[in-house]
Each structure stands twice: as C-alpha cells, then as structure tokens.
Coordinates of C-alpha atoms in Angstrom, one line a residue:
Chain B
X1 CA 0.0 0.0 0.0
X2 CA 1.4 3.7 -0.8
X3 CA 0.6 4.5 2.5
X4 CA 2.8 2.4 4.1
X5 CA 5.7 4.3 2.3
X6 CA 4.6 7.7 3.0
X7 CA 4.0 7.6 7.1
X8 CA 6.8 6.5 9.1
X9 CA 5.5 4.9 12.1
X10 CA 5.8 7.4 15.8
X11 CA 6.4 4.1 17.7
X12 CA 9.1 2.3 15.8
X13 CA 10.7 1.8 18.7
X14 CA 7.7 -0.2 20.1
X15 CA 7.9 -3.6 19.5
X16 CA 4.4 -4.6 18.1
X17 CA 2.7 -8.5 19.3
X18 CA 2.8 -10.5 16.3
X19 CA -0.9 -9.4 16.2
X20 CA -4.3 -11.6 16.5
X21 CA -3.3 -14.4 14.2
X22 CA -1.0 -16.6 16.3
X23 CA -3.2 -16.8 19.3
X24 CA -6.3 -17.6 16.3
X25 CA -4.5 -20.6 15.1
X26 CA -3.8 -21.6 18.6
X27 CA -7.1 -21.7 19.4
X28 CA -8.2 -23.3 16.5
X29 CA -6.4 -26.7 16.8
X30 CA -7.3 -26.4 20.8
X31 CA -11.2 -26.2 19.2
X32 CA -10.7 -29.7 17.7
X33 CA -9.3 -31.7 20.1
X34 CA -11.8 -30.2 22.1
X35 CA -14.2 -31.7 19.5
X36 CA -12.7 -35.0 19.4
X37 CA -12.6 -35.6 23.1
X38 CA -16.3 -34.3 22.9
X39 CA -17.2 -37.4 20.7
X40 CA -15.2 -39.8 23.3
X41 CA -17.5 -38.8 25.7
X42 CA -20.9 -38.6 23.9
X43 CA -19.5 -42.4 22.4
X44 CA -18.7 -43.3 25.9
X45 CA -21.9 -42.9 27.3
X46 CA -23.7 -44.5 24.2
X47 CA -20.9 -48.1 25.0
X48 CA -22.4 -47.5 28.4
X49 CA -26.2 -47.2 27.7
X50 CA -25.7 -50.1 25.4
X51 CA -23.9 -52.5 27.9
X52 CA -26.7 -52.0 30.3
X53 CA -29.0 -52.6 28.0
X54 CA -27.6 -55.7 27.4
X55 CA -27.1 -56.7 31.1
X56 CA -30.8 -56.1 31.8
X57 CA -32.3 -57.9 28.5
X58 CA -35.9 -56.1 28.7
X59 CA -36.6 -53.1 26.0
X60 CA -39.2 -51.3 29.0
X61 CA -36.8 -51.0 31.4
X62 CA -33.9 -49.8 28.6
X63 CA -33.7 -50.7 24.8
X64 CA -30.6 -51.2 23.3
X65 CA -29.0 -47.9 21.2
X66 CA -29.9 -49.5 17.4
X67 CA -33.7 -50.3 18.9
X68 CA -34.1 -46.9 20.1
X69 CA -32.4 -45.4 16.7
X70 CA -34.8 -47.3 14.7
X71 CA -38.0 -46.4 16.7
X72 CA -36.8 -43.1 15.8
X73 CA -36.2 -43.3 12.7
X74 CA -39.3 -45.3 11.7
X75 CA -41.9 -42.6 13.6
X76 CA -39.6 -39.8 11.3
X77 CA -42.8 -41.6 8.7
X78 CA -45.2 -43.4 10.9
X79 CA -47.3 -40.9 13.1
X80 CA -47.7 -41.5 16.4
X81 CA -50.4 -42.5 17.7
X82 CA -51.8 -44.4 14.6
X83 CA -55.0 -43.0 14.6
X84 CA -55.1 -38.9 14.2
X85 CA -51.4 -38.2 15.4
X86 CA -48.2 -37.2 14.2
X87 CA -44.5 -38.0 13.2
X88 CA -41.6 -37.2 15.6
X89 CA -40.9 -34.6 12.9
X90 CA -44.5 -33.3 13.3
X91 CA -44.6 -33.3 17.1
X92 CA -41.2 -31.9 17.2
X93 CA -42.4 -28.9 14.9
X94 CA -45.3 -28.3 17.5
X95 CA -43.3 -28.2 20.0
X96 CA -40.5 -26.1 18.3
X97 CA -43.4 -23.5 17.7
X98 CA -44.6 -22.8 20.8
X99 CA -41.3 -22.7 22.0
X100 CA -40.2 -19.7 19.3
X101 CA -43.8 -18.1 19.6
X102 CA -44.0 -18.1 23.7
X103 CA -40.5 -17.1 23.7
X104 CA -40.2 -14.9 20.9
X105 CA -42.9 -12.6 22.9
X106 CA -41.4 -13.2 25.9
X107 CA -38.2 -11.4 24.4
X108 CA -39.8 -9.0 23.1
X109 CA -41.5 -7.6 26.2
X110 CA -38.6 -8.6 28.5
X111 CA -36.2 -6.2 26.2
X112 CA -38.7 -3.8 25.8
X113 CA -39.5 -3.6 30.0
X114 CA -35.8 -4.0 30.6
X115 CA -35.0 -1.2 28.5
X116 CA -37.6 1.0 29.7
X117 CA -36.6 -0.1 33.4
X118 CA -32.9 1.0 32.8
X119 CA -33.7 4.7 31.2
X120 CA -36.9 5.5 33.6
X121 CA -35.8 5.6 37.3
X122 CA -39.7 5.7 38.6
X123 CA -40.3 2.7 36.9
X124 CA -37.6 0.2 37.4
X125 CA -38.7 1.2 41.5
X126 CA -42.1 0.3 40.8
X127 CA -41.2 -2.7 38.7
X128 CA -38.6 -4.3 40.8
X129 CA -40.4 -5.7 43.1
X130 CA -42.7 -7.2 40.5
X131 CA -39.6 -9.1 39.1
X132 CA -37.8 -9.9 41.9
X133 CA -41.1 -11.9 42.8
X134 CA -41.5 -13.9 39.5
X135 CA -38.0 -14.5 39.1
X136 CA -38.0 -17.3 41.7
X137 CA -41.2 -18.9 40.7
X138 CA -40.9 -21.9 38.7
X139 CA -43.5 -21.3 35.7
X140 CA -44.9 -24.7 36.1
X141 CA -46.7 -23.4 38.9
X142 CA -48.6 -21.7 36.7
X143 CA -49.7 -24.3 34.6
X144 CA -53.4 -24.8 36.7
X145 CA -53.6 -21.2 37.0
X146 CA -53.9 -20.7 33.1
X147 CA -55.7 -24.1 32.2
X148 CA -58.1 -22.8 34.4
X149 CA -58.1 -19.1 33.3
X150 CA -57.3 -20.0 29.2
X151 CA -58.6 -23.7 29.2
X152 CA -55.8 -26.2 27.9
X153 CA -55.4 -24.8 24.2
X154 CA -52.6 -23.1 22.7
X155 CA -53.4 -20.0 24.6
X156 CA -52.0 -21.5 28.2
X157 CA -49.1 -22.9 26.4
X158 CA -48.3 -19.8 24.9
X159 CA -48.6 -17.8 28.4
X160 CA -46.7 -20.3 30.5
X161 CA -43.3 -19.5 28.1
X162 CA -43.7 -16.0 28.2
X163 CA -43.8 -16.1 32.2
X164 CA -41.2 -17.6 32.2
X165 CA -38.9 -15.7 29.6
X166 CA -39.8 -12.5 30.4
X167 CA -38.6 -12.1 34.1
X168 CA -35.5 -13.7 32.5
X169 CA -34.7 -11.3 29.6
X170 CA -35.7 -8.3 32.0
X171 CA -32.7 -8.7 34.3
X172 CA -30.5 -9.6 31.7
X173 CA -31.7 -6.4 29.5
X174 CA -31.2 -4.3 32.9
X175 CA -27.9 -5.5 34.1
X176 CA -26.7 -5.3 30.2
X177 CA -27.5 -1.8 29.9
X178 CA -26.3 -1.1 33.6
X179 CA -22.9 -2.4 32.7
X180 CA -22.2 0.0 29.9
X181 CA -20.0 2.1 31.1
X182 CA -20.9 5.7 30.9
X183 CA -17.8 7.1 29.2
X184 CA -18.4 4.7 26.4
X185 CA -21.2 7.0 25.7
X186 CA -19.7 10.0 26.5
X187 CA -17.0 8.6 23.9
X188 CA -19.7 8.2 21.6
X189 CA -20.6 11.5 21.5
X190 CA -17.6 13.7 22.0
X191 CA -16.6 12.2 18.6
X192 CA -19.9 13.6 17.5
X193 CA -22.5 11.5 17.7
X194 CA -26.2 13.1 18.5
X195 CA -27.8 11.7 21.6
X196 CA -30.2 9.5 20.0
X197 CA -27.5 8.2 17.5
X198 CA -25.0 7.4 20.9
X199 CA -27.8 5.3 22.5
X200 CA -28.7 3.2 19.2
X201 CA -25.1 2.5 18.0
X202 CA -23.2 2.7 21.7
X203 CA -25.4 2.0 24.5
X204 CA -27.9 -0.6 23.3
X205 CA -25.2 -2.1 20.8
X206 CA -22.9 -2.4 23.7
X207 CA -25.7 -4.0 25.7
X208 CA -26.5 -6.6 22.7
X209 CA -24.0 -9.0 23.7
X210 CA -25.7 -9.5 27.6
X211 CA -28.8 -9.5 25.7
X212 CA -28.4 -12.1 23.7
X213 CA -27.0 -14.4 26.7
X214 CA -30.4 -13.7 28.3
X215 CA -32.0 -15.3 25.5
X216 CA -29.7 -18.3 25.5
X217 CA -30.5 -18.6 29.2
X218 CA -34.2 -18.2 28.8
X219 CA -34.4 -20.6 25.8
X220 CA -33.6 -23.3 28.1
X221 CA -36.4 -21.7 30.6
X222 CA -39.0 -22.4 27.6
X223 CA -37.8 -25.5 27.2
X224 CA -38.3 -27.1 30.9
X225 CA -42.1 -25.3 30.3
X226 CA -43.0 -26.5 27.3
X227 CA -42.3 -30.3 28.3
X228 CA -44.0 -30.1 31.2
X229 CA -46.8 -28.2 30.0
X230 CA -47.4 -30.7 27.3
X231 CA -47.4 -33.9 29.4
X232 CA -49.9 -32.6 31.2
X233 CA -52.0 -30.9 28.8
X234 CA -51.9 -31.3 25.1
X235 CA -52.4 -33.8 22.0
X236 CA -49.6 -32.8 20.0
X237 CA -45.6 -32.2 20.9
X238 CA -42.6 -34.0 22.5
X239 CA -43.9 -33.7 26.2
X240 CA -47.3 -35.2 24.5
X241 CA -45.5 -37.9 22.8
X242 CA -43.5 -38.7 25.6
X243 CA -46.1 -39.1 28.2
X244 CA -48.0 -41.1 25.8
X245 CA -45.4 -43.5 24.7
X246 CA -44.5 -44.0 28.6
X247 CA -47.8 -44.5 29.3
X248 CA -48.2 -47.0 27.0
X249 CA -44.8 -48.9 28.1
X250 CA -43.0 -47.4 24.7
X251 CA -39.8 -47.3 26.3
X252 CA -37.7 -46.8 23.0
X253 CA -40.3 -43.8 21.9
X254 CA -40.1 -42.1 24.9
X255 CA -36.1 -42.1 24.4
X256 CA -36.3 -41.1 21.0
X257 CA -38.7 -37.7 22.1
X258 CA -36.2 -37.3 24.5
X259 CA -33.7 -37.5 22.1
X260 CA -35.5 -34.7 19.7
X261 CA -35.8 -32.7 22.3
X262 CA -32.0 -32.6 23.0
X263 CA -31.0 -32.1 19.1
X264 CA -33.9 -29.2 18.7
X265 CA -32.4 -27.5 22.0
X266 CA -29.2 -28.1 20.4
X267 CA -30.2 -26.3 17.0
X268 CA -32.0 -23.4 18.7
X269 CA -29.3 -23.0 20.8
X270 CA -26.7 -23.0 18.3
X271 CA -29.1 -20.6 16.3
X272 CA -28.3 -18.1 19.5
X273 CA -25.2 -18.8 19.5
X274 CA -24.6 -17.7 16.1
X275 CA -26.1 -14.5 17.4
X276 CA -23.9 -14.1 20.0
X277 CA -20.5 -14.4 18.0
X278 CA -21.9 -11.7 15.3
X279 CA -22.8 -9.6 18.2
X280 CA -19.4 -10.4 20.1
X281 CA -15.8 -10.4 18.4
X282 CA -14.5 -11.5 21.9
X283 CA -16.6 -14.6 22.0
X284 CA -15.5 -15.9 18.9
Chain J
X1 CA -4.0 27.1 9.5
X2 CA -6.4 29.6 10.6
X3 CA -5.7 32.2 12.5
X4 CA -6.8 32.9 15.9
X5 CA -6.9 35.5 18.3
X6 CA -8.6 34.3 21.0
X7 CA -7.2 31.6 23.3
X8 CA -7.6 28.2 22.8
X9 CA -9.5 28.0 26.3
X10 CA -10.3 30.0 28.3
X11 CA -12.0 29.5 31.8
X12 CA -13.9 32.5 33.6
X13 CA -14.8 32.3 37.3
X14 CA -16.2 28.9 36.8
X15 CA -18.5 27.3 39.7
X16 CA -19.7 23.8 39.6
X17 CA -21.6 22.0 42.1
X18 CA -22.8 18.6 43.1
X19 CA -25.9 17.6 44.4
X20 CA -25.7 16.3 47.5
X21 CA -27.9 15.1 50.5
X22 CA -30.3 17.5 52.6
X23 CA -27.6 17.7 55.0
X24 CA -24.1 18.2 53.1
X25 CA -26.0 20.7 51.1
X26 CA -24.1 19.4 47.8
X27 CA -20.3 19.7 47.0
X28 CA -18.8 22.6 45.7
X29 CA -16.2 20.8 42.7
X30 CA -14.9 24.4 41.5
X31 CA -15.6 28.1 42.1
X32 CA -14.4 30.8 41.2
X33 CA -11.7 28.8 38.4
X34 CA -9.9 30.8 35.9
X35 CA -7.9 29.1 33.1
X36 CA -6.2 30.1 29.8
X37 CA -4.5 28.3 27.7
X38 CA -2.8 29.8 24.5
X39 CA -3.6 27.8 21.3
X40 CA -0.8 25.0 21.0
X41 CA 0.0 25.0 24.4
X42 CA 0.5 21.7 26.5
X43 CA -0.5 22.2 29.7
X44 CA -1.1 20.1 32.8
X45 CA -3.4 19.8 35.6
X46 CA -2.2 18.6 38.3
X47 CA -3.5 17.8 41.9
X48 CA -4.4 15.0 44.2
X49 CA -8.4 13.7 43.3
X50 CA -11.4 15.2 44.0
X51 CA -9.8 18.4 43.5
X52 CA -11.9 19.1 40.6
X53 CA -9.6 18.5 37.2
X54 CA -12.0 16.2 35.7
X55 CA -14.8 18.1 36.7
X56 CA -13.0 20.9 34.5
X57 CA -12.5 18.4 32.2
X58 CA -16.3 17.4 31.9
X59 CA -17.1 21.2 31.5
X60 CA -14.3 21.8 28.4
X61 CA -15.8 18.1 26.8
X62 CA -19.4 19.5 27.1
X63 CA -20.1 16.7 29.2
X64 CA -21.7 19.0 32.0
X65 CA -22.6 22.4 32.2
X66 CA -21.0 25.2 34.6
X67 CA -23.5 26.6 37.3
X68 CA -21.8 29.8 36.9
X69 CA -19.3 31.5 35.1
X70 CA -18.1 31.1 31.3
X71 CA -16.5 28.2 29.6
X72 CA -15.0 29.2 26.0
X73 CA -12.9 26.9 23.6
X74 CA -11.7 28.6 20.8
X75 CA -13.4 32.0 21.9
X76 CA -17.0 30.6 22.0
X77 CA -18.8 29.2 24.5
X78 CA -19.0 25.2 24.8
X79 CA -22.6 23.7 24.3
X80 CA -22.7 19.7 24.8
X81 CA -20.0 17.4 23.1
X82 CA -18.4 17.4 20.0
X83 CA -15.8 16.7 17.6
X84 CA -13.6 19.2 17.5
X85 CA -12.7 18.3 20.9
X86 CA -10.9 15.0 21.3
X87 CA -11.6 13.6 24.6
X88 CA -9.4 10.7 25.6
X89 CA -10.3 8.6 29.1
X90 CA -8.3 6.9 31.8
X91 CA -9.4 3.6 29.7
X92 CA -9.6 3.7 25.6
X93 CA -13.2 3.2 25.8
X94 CA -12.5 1.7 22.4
X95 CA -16.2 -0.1 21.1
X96 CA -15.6 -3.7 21.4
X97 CA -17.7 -4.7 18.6
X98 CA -15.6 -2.5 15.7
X99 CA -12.4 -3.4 14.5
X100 CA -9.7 -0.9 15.2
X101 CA -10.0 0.4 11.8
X102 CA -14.3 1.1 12.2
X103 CA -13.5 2.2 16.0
X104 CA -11.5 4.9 14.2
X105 CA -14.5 5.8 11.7
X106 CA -16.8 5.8 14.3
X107 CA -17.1 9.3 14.7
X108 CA -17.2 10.5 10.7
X109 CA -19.6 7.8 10.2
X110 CA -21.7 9.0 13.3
X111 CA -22.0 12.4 11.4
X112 CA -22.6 11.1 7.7
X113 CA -19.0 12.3 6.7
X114 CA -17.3 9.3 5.4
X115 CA -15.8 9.5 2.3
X116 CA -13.0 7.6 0.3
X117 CA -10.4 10.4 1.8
X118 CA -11.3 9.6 5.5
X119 CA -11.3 6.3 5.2
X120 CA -7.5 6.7 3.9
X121 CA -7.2 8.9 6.6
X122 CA -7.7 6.5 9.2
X123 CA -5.5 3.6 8.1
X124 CA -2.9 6.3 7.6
X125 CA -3.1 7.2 11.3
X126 CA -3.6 3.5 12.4
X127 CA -0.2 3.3 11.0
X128 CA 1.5 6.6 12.5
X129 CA 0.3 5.1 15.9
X130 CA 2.3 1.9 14.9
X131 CA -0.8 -0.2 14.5
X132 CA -0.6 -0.4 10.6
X133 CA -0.9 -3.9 11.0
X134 CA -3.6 -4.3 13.3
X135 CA -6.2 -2.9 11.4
X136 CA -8.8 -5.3 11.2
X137 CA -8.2 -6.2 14.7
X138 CA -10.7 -6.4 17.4
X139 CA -10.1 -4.5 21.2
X140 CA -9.6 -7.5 22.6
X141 CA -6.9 -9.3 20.6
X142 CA -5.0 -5.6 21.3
X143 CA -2.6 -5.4 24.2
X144 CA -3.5 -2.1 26.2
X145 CA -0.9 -0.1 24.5
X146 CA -2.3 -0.4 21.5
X147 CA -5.8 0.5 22.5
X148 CA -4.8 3.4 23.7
X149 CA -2.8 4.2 20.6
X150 CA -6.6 3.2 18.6
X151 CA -8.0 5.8 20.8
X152 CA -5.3 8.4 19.7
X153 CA -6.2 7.8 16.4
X154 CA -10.2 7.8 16.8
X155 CA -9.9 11.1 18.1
X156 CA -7.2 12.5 15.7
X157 CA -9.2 11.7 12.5
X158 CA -12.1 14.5 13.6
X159 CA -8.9 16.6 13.2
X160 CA -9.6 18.1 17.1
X161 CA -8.4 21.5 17.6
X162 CA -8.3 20.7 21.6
X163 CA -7.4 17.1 23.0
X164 CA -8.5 16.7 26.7
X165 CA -7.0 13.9 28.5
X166 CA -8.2 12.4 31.5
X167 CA -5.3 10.5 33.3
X168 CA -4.8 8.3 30.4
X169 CA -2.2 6.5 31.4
X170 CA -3.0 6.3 34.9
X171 CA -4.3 2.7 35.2
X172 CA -0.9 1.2 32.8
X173 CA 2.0 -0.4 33.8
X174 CA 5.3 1.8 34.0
X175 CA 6.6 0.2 30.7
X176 CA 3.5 0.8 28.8
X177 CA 3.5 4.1 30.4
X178 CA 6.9 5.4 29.6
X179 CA 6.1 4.3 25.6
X180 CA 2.7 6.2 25.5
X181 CA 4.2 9.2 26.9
X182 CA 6.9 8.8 24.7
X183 CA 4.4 8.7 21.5
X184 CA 2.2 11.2 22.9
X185 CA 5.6 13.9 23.2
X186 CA 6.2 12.7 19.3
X187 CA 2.7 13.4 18.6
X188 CA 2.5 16.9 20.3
X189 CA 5.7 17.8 18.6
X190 CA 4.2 16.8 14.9
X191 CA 1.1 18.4 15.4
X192 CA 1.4 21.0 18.0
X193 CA -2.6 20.5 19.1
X194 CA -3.8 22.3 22.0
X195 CA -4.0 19.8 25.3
X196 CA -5.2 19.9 28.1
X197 CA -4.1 16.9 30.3
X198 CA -4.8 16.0 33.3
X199 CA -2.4 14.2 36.0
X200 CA -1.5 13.4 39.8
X201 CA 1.6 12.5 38.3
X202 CA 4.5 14.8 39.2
X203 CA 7.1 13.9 36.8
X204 CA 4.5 13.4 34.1
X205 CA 3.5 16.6 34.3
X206 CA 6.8 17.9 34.3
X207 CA 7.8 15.8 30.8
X208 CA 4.7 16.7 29.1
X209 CA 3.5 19.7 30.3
X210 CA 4.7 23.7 29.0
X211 CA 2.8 24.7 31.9
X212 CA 1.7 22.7 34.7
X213 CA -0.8 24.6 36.7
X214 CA -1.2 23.0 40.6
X215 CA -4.9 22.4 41.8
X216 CA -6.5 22.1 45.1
X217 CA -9.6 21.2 46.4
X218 CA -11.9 21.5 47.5
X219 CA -13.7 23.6 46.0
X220 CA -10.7 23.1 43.4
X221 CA -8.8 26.0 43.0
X222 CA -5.1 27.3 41.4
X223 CA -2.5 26.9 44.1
X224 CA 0.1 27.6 41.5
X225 CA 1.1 27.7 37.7
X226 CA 4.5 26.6 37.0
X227 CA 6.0 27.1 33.9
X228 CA 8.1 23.9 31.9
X229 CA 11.1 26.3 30.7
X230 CA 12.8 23.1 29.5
X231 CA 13.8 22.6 26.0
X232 CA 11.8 20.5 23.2
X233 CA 11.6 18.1 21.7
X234 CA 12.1 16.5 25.3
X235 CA 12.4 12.9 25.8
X236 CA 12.1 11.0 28.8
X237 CA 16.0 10.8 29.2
X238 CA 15.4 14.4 30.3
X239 CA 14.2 13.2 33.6
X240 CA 17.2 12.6 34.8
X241 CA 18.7 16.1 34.1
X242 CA 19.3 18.6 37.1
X243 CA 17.3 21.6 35.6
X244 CA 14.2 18.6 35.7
X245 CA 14.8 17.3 38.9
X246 CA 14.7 21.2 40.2
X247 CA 11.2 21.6 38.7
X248 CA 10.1 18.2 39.9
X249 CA 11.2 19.7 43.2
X250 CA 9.1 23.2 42.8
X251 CA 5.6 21.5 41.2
X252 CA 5.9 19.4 44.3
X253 CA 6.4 21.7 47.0
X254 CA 3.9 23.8 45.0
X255 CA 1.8 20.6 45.3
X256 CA 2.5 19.4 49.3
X257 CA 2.2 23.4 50.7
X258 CA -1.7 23.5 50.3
X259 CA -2.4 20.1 51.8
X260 CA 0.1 21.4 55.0

C-alpha cells in the first residue's frame, strides 16, 4: 500500500505483538481436540447405555441404542399415535413453535421492559419488586392457573413461556445496559454522535451482547415449560408424545422424544449462538 | 491554519456544584476557576483527586454544564459534546464490537462524513500510531498499549483543535507508560494540538507539560502555575537532568504546601 511508504510509524521503537493471528491458530487446533474428546465422551456414554441394555435384556426397562435409533427413525414416517397423530418430525415442529412463539414474545417484552426499566428511574422502582417476585417462581406453577383461566389450548401454552422468559430477559436487558459504562457514551458522543445516535449505535449495541446471553439462558427456561406443559395438557408435541409412549410402556419412543428434544435444543441454541459471535468479536 | 486571536480555552470564574444530600447541602467541585490556555499549548493539571480536574475536564468536553461563570474553547462558549474536541479517558473506551479500523470511523460515520479520503485517513493514522498492521483487529486481541494508541487515532481523524486527556495512562504499567508518553511527546511535537491533560503524576506533568498549573480542592482552586522552561523536543532521558529534577522539586512543594 502507498501509504505504508509515506507515514513512518511514531512508535518504531515499540515492538508490536505478532498481532491476532498466532493466538487464532492456537485456538483453532485447541477447538478440535476439544471436539474429538467431545465425541469420546458422547461415544462413551452410548458403549455404556448399550452394555446395560444388554445386562438387563428387557426393552421397557432400557432398549438397546440400534432399537431406540430405529424407533426413531421409523416414527420420522409413521405418526404416532396411529390413529389422528403425528410423526416425531411433526410433534417436534409443534413443540419447536410454541417454543419460538412463547419465547419470541417473551423477548420481546422482557427487552422492551428492561429497556424502559434502565432509562426511567420511577419505573424500574415500581417494577422491581414485581420481578424480583416472579423471578424465583418456577413457571410450572402456573400451569393450573392458566388451564383454568385460558382452558388447555394453545393459549396457556403460549402464556406459560412467556412467564417464564420474560422475568428472564428483563434482568439480563437491565444488568446489560447497567454495565455499559458511561464514558463509552460520552465517547460516543464527543466524537460527534447526537444523543439518539449514541444510544442506538453505543449503548444498546454495547448491551447486545448480555442480551443475547439472556436469551440463550431463557431458551432453556421455555424448554423445561413447554415439556411439562405438554405432558400434562396437550395432543400434540414432544412432552405429548413422551407421556403417551410412557404410558403405553414405549420405552424406546419415549427415548427417541427425548432424544429430539436434546437435538432441537441443540439447534436453537446454536441458532443463539450464532447471534452471540456476530454480536461479540470476543466470543468468537 | 487559521488564525486565531482568541485563546484556545479559556475559563472564567467557573462554579460547579454537586448535588448532594439534605444535609451536606451538595459539594462545591470548583468556584471561582480561571484558566487560559494559549492555542498550541500543552499544559497540565495537576492535583491530588477530587480536587476538581476532571470536573473541569467534563465542563471543556461538554459533558456537563458550569453553574456559573463562562467556559470558551476557541473564543465561543462550549454547548454539549463534540468533535472538535478529542476527549481521551483513563481507559480507551475503544467499542468492542468494531475493528480498530471502524473504531477509528466511528465518529465520521456518526455524522454522515465518510468519504473515500477519510477512510484513507484512518488507516494512515492506524499506522502513525504503529498499529498499521492491526487494522482489522478487534479491542480485545489488542494489548492495552495499542488500545490506547486506537483511541489516539479515533480522536485524531475528527482533526480536534483541543485534546483533553483524562489520566490516560494512569491505570498502565510503567513500561506501557513510559512508551505512551513517549508517543504522545512525538505526537504533540508533529502536530502541535492544544492539550489539556490531566495528571496526579508529578514527573509526568513535568515531561509533558509547558505549563503545569497546581490544583486544590476543595472547591478546586489554582495553588500555583508553574511554567516547563525546558527545551523540546524533550524525551524522557530528560528526567534525569538537574534543571528537571529542580522543577520536579518546585511542582511538588507547589503541590504538598496546600495540603500542610
């Protein structure tokens, strides 16, 4: 670059680190061993499942790894129940949809309320309490509460997860905001940003990153409700299917819901995750 | 360069106060200050804390308002925040999301005045700050050196006609230290810019400073304004030099005899 030649350097004398690449490489080949010794684990557990399995000899109690495999690959096709119900794929979808709806809202107002709570003293006093209450609730105590107020339809459902999101994403919108530092701002603006433009592109961006941890934490919130909502109260999704197949002595269904609900947590979760690195060079 | 007759700042019986509780009634930070400091003139304020420097320093950045008394940078009066002041902070308060390089076009982008020529700009000064190869690098792959030296850079690219520096390198190790105010010397010598710095740091205030003027608080107030007759460039081999050692001497008993 011409530029180079032009501009000596003030700080020749300073030795400069041989930058961000070395320590990237570095953590690069840590990130796959990492991964390998992952897949010992995970392979592990499966030699263990399977040995028990064996040792026990009764598919109720445990079903070997290739029984439970199949049973979910075959209801991937075959709905479940027989009569009016729906694949593993299906059931997971339900699931997966209250899950982004209840929490989607519960996001929504949680950021909004937390943001509203960190500009507007009055109302973060008046609001505080109100949180600090619900925070410690489990949502599940809830659930009669709403069957009784919204009957068992999708309307409960949809409640219970935004209970228990929102108390969730309001702390972590509050202490994210809290945390930026108010000479971040200030910088912001002495290099002449108006007020409106500081808060947008400083103060909220610098809050994104504690934002978006919220709503990895309150995911998993969602998740624990939904499940439990459903085995109690539904005809459709993973808790559904679960409770059913148990019910019914299905021990290899009931793994293979479990298993669908770990690999959609999984995908959401990595979804959110993907959020967080855009949002945060020093997590990547 | 344009010419200008009236100082570069200029500080006119300035009172701030705090709020405080019913009972303390609030705490006076400055009354009655006066200040002037001639355009290119490096001067340093010096004095233990809470006597009020960065409470001057808010009122020059536009941070704050005075609750009496007239603050004027470049002959007109200062009304909130803005570019042609470069404030630097005890930390770089670099934004952790932007590479070094988009930390530096922060502030022309915040105003809609990026063009192909800033842009060049930058990466030109990245690279008189010694970080022409750490561009695209995050805050937190940079050592803290080097974020101060991005901050340098943000603010230098609004082309400041005042830097204000807050303790900058207050909270760095004495290597780190030494280096920065090494740079910093280089830069003031290339550029001559107006600065206003503030210290509690005798012999930095010494090596930088043309003037150093002695605070107290509080309510903060002038003790004394000594002036830096040493020769420039200066370098920080000059520390150990008898005519420095003498003014170290007189900035400090300047600084102890109010606090007798």
């Amino acid at each position: 670059m011409s530029v180079d030649q032009r501009v000596e350097p003030l700080v020749s004398s300073l030795p400069l680190e041989p930058a961000a690449v070395v320590r990237t490489v570095r953590r690069r080949s840590r990130d796959w061993s990492r991964v390998g010794y992952g897949l010992l684990g995970l392979l592990l557990a499966a030699l263990l499942w399977e040995v028990v399995s064996l040792v026990k000899d009764d598919p109720v109690i445990l079903p070997s790894v290739q029984a439970t495999l199949r049973t979910a690959y075959d209801t991937l096709t075959q709905p479940y129940p027989a009569v009016q119900g729906r694949t593993l794929l299906g059931h997971a979808l339900v699931s997966g949809l209250r899950i982004v709806a209840g929490w989607g809202a519960g996001v929504v107002v949680g950021v909004a309320l937390g943001g509203a709570m960190a500009s507007v003293k009055p109302l973060r006093h008046v609001l505080d309490p109100l949180i600090e209450l619900t925070r410690p609730l489990p949502p599940l105590a809830f659930i009669p509460l709403f069957i009784v107020w919204f009957g068992i339809g999708e309307t409960s459902k949809f409640l219970l997860i935004v209970v228990g999101v929102t108390p969730i994403m309001v702390i972590a919108t509050v202490s994210a905001l809290d945390a930026v530092p108010a000479e971040l701002v200030k910088a912001g603006r002495s290099l002449g940003a108006s007020p409106l433009h500081a808060l947008v592109t400083v103060r909220l961006r610098a809050a994104l990153p504690g934002i978006v941890t919220g709503m990895r934490l309150a995911m998993g919130g969602a998740w624990t409700s939904i499940v439990a909502v459903e085995l109690i109260a539904a005809s459709s999704g993973l808790g559904y299917l679960i409770n059913n197949a148990g019910v019914n002595l299905q021990t290899s269904l009931v793994l293979s819901g479990i298993l669908a609900i770990s690999v959609l947590g999984l995908l959401l979760d990595g979804l959110l995750r993907l959020l967080q690195r855009a949002t945060d060079p020093a997590s990547r | 360069m344009t010419v200008t007759t009236a100082p570069a700042v200029q500080v006119q019986g300035v009172r701030r106060q705090f709020a405080g509780s019913r009972r303390s009634g609030g705490r006076v930070a400055l009354d009655g200050f006066d200040l002037t400091v001639a355009e290119g003139e490096f001067l340093c304020l010096l004095g233990p804390s809470g006597c009020g420097k960065s409470t001057l320093l808010d009122l020059l950045a536009g941070f704050s308002e005075p609750d009496g008394g007239a603050v004027l940078v470049g002959g007109e009066p200062v009304s909130g925040p803005g570019p042609d002041r470069g404030v630097l902070f005890q930390t770089p308060m670099l934004f952790p999301w932007l590479t070094a390089l988009d930390n530096v076009l922060y502030g022309p982008r915040a105003r809609g005045a990026l063009d192909d020529e800033t842009r060049e700009r930058a990466r030109e000064l990245l690279h008189t700050v010694g970080l022409g190869d750490a561009v695209d690098a995050y805050p937190h792959e940079l050592s803290g050196g080097m974020r101060h030296r991005v901050a340098f850079a943000r603010v230098l690219v609004n082309r400041p006609r005042l830097l204000l520096m807050d303790e900058p390198f207050g909270a760095l190790d004495a290597i780190t230290r030494v280096a920065l105010q090494r740079f910093l010397l280089e830069l003031w010598q290339r550029d001559r810019t107006t600065i206003v710095f503030v210290t509690h740091d005798v012999e930095e205030a010494v090596l930088l400073g043309d003037r150093v003027c002695v605070m107290s608080g509080s309510p903060g107030r002038t003790r004394a304004v000594i002036d830096v007759d040493l020769p420039r460039p200066r370098s920080i081999d000059d520390t150990e030099t008898l005519p420095f050692v003498q003014l170290k001497r007189r900035v400090r008993q300047a600084l102890e005899k109010e606090h007798a």
